[in-house]
Amino acid sequence: MSSAWEIDRRTVMVGAGVLAAAATVTACGGKDGSSAGAQAPVDGPPGALARTADVPVGGGVIAGDTVITQPTAGTFVGLSSTCTHAGCRVGNVSDGTVNCPCHGSRFGLDGSVRGGPATEPLPSKPVRVEGDSIVAG
Ligand code: FES
């Protein structure tokens, strides 16, 4: 059964997608070379989240529900992008921290808490390098 609610919900979802895309475009290219916001799907093997070249040393990128950081050259770390404070998705990686837009929590590139109100680190997520891509798993 179709209803006005279903149409409105679909409209809202499309609008949210447009806003997310706009946020991605405007948030990329931070002053320190870090990327911010969600990444577009990448070409590569199944499960590819990002290209290794897109993850700055000392920074990171957000690919959906995964934050990929590169604390030191050649070492890639996968973290959940869900903030441990109240469940918002973290918004960007800049100046060496993963930052939540909701209440200002900051996490280190290893997921450790650098600033509250969060008290728990971002959980690890398995990632591996496959060719020039970072792959989930
Ligand atoms: S949900 Fe991230 S700081 Fe509150």
PDB file of C-alpha atoms and ligand atoms in Angstrom:
ATOM      1  CA  MET A   1       0.000   0.000   0.000  1.00  0.00           C
ATOM      2  CA  SER A   2       1.382   3.362  -0.981  1.00  0.00           C
ATOM      3  CA  SER A   3       0.884   6.309   1.281  1.00  0.00           C
ATOM      4  CA  ALA A   4       1.908   9.910   1.558  1.00  0.00           C
ATOM      5  CA  TRP A   5       4.338   8.853   4.284  1.00  0.00           C
ATOM      6  CA  GLU A   6       6.224   6.568   1.889  1.00  0.00           C
ATOM      7  CA  ILE A   7       6.556   9.343  -0.653  1.00  0.00           C
ATOM      8  CA  ASP A   8       7.661  11.807   1.976  1.00  0.00           C
ATOM      9  CA  ARG A   9      10.191   9.341   3.395  1.00  0.00           C
ATOM     10  CA  ARG A  10      11.643   8.683  -0.065  1.00  0.00           C
ATOM     11  CA  THR A  11      11.860  12.408  -0.707  1.00  0.00           C
ATOM     12  CA  VAL A  12      13.632  12.905   2.597  1.00  0.00           C
ATOM     13  CA  MET A  13      16.099  10.097   1.824  1.00  0.00           C
ATOM     14  CA  VAL A  14      16.924  11.570  -1.591  1.00  0.00           C
ATOM     15  CA  GLY A  15      17.362  14.979  -0.022  1.00  0.00           C
ATOM     16  CA  ALA A  16      19.663  13.542   2.627  1.00  0.00           C
ATOM     17  CA  GLY A  17      21.761  11.911  -0.082  1.00  0.00           C
ATOM     18  CA  VAL A  18      22.127  15.188  -1.919  1.00  0.00           C
ATOM     19  CA  LEU A  19      23.171  16.915   1.283  1.00  0.00           C
ATOM     20  CA  ALA A  20      25.690  14.172   2.056  1.00  0.00           C
ATOM     21  CA  ALA A  21      27.181  14.486  -1.420  1.00  0.00           C
ATOM     22  CA  ALA A  22      27.431  18.242  -1.031  1.00  0.00           C
ATOM     23  CA  ALA A  23      29.103  17.827   2.354  1.00  0.00           C
ATOM     24  CA  THR A  24      31.622  15.440   0.841  1.00  0.00           C
ATOM     25  CA  VAL A  25      32.541  17.868  -1.906  1.00  0.00           C
ATOM     26  CA  THR A  26      32.910  20.820   0.405  1.00  0.00           C
ATOM     27  CA  ALA A  27      34.675  18.910   3.187  1.00  0.00           C
ATOM     28  CA  CYS A  28      37.476  17.352   1.114  1.00  0.00           C
ATOM     29  CA  GLY A  29      40.912  18.806   0.869  1.00  0.00           C
ATOM     30  CA  GLY A  30      41.637  20.033   4.368  1.00  0.00           C
ATOM     31  CA  LYS A  31      44.521  22.366   5.013  1.00  0.00           C
ATOM     32  CA  ASP A  32      46.745  19.509   6.142  1.00  0.00           C
ATOM     33  CA  GLY A  33      45.930  17.338   3.173  1.00  0.00           C
ATOM     34  CA  SER A  34      43.473  15.223   5.110  1.00  0.00           C
ATOM     35  CA  SER A  35      40.238  14.228   3.519  1.00  0.00           C
ATOM     36  CA  ALA A  36      36.949  14.541   5.267  1.00  0.00           C
ATOM     37  CA  GLY A  37      33.480  13.173   4.971  1.00  0.00           C
ATOM     38  CA  ALA A  38      32.317  10.042   3.227  1.00  0.00           C
ATOM     39  CA  GLN A  39      34.255   8.809   0.259  1.00  0.00           C
ATOM     40  CA  ALA A  40      32.714   7.864  -3.065  1.00  0.00           C
ATOM     41  CA  PRO A  41      32.910   4.171  -3.916  1.00  0.00           C
ATOM     42  CA  VAL A  42      36.290   3.305  -5.370  1.00  0.00           C
ATOM     43  CA  ASP A  43      37.225   1.076  -8.248  1.00  0.00           C
ATOM     44  CA  GLY A  44      39.192  -1.943  -7.223  1.00  0.00           C
ATOM     45  CA  PRO A  45      38.730  -5.371  -5.741  1.00  0.00           C
ATOM     46  CA  PRO A  46      35.489  -6.362  -3.998  1.00  0.00           C
ATOM     47  CA  GLY A  47      35.215  -4.670  -0.654  1.00  0.00           C
ATOM     48  CA  ALA A  48      37.553  -1.842  -1.661  1.00  0.00           C
ATOM     49  CA  LEU A  49      37.006   1.111   0.640  1.00  0.00           C
ATOM     50  CA  ALA A  50      39.625   3.557  -0.601  1.00  0.00           C
ATOM     51  CA  ARG A  51      42.858   3.781  -2.510  1.00  0.00           C
ATOM     52  CA  THR A  52      46.022   3.735  -0.458  1.00  0.00           C
ATOM     53  CA  ALA A  53      47.107   6.969  -2.142  1.00  0.00           C
ATOM     54  CA  ASP A  54      43.963   8.716  -0.885  1.00  0.00           C
ATOM     55  CA  VAL A  55      44.777   8.078   2.786  1.00  0.00           C
ATOM     56  CA  PRO A  56      47.255  10.727   3.932  1.00  0.00           C
ATOM     57  CA  VAL A  57      50.095   9.812   6.278  1.00  0.00           C
ATOM     58  CA  GLY A  58      49.134  11.245   9.661  1.00  0.00           C
ATOM     59  CA  GLY A  59      45.504  11.495   8.583  1.00  0.00           C
ATOM     60  CA  GLY A  60      42.692   9.423   7.270  1.00  0.00           C
ATOM     61  CA  VAL A  61      39.488   9.140   5.286  1.00  0.00           C
ATOM     62  CA  ILE A  62      35.968   8.042   6.100  1.00  0.00           C
ATOM     63  CA  ALA A  63      34.478   5.348   3.869  1.00  0.00           C
ATOM     64  CA  GLY A  64      30.924   4.654   4.998  1.00  0.00           C
ATOM     65  CA  ASP A  65      31.018   2.868   8.331  1.00  0.00           C
ATOM     66  CA  THR A  66      34.813   2.663   8.339  1.00  0.00           C
ATOM     67  CA  VAL A  67      37.489   5.216   9.105  1.00  0.00           C
ATOM     68  CA  ILE A  68      40.829   4.365   7.505  1.00  0.00           C
ATOM     69  CA  THR A  69      43.849   6.078   8.960  1.00  0.00           C
ATOM     70  CA  GLN A  70      47.553   5.936   8.198  1.00  0.00           C
ATOM     71  CA  PRO A  71      49.362   6.859  11.443  1.00  0.00           C
ATOM     72  CA  THR A  72      52.753   6.097   9.898  1.00  0.00           C
ATOM     73  CA  ALA A  73      53.704   5.542   6.278  1.00  0.00           C
ATOM     74  CA  GLY A  74      52.500   2.165   5.091  1.00  0.00           C
ATOM     75  CA  THR A  75      50.496   1.325   8.241  1.00  0.00           C
ATOM     76  CA  PHE A  76      46.746   1.450   7.711  1.00  0.00           C
ATOM     77  CA  VAL A  77      44.232   1.236  10.547  1.00  0.00           C
ATOM     78  CA  GLY A  78      40.511   0.518  10.254  1.00  0.00           C
ATOM     79  CA  LEU A  79      38.107   1.977  12.813  1.00  0.00           C
ATOM     80  CA  SER A  80      34.361   2.152  13.205  1.00  0.00           C
ATOM     81  CA  SER A  81      32.988   5.504  12.085  1.00  0.00           C
ATOM     82  CA  THR A  82      30.297   5.382  14.768  1.00  0.00           C
ATOM     83  CA  CYS A  83      31.155   7.688  17.649  1.00  0.00           C
ATOM     84  CA  THR A  84      31.166   5.882  20.974  1.00  0.00           C
ATOM     85  CA  HIS A  85      29.550   8.804  22.774  1.00  0.00           C
ATOM     86  CA  ALA A  86      26.042   8.743  21.342  1.00  0.00           C
ATOM     87  CA  GLY A  87      26.306   7.002  17.999  1.00  0.00           C
ATOM     88  CA  CYS A  88      26.775   9.841  15.513  1.00  0.00           C
ATOM     89  CA  ARG A  89      28.930   9.155  12.490  1.00  0.00           C
ATOM     90  CA  VAL A  90      32.260  10.894  12.822  1.00  0.00           C
ATOM     91  CA  GLY A  91      32.542  13.800  10.450  1.00  0.00           C
ATOM     92  CA  ASN A  92      36.136  14.183   9.369  1.00  0.00           C
ATOM     93  CA  VAL A  93      39.784  13.436   9.972  1.00  0.00           C
ATOM     94  CA  SER A  94      41.858  16.562  10.345  1.00  0.00           C
ATOM     95  CA  ASP A  95      44.892  17.779  12.267  1.00  0.00           C
ATOM     96  CA  GLY A  96      45.645  14.197  13.287  1.00  0.00           C
ATOM     97  CA  THR A  97      42.320  13.377  14.893  1.00  0.00           C
ATOM     98  CA  VAL A  98      39.027  11.758  13.927  1.00  0.00           C
ATOM     99  CA  ASN A  99      36.346  14.259  14.831  1.00  0.00           C
ATOM    100  CA  CYS A 100      32.696  13.875  15.722  1.00  0.00           C
ATOM    101  CA  PRO A 101      30.464  16.790  14.739  1.00  0.00           C
ATOM    102  CA  CYS A 102      27.717  16.055  17.253  1.00  0.00           C
ATOM    103  CA  HIS A 103      29.333  16.940  20.572  1.00  0.00           C
ATOM    104  CA  GLY A 104      32.966  17.458  19.692  1.00  0.00           C
ATOM    105  CA  SER A 105      34.623  14.179  20.628  1.00  0.00           C
ATOM    106  CA  ARG A 106      38.031  13.626  19.085  1.00  0.00           C
ATOM    107  CA  PHE A 107      39.849  10.335  18.567  1.00  0.00           C
ATOM    108  CA  GLY A 108      43.442   9.556  17.711  1.00  0.00           C
ATOM    109  CA  LEU A 109      44.377   7.807  14.485  1.00  0.00           C
ATOM    110  CA  ASP A 110      44.424   4.569  16.506  1.00  0.00           C
ATOM    111  CA  GLY A 111      40.891   5.218  17.780  1.00  0.00           C
ATOM    112  CA  SER A 112      41.931   6.319  21.284  1.00  0.00           C
ATOM    113  CA  VAL A 113      39.954   9.121  22.923  1.00  0.00           C
ATOM    114  CA  ARG A 114      41.690  12.490  22.605  1.00  0.00           C
ATOM    115  CA  GLY A 115      38.789  14.614  23.751  1.00  0.00           C
ATOM    116  CA  GLY A 116      35.348  13.952  25.207  1.00  0.00           C
ATOM    117  CA  PRO A 117      32.583  13.640  25.878  1.00  0.00           C
ATOM    118  CA  ALA A 118      33.305  10.139  24.468  1.00  0.00           C
ATOM    119  CA  THR A 119      35.129   7.929  26.963  1.00  0.00           C
ATOM    120  CA  GLU A 120      35.534   4.774  24.866  1.00  0.00           C
ATOM    121  CA  PRO A 121      37.803   4.430  21.825  1.00  0.00           C
ATOM    122  CA  LEU A 122      36.518   3.835  18.331  1.00  0.00           C
ATOM    123  CA  PRO A 123      36.396   0.074  17.823  1.00  0.00           C
ATOM    124  CA  SER A 124      38.842  -1.456  15.371  1.00  0.00           C
ATOM    125  CA  LYS A 125      37.631  -2.775  12.030  1.00  0.00           C
ATOM    126  CA  PRO A 126      39.759  -5.153   9.990  1.00  0.00           C
ATOM    127  CA  VAL A 127      41.218  -3.719   6.790  1.00  0.00           C
ATOM    128  CA  ARG A 128      44.031  -4.872   4.548  1.00  0.00           C
ATOM    129  CA  VAL A 129      45.955  -3.582   1.566  1.00  0.00           C
ATOM    130  CA  GLU A 130      45.201  -5.316  -1.711  1.00  0.00           C
ATOM    131  CA  GLY A 131      47.103  -3.837  -4.635  1.00  0.00           C
ATOM    132  CA  ASP A 132      46.623  -0.098  -4.364  1.00  0.00           C
ATOM    133  CA  SER A 133      43.378  -0.412  -2.434  1.00  0.00           C
ATOM    134  CA  ILE A 134      42.317  -0.690   1.176  1.00  0.00           C
ATOM    135  CA  VAL A 135      39.880  -3.576   1.467  1.00  0.00           C
ATOM    136  CA  ALA A 136      37.509  -4.459   4.304  1.00  0.00           C
ATOM    137  CA  GLY A 137      38.213  -7.702   6.084  1.00  0.00           C
TER     138      GLY A 137
HETATM  139  S1  FES B   1      27.968  11.410  19.398  1.00  0.00           S
HETATM  140 FE1  FES B   1      30.029  11.936  18.963  1.00  0.00          FE
HETATM  141  S2  FES B   1      30.507  13.411  20.464  1.00  0.00           S
HETATM  142 FE2  FES B   1      28.482  12.862  20.949  1.00  0.00          FE
END
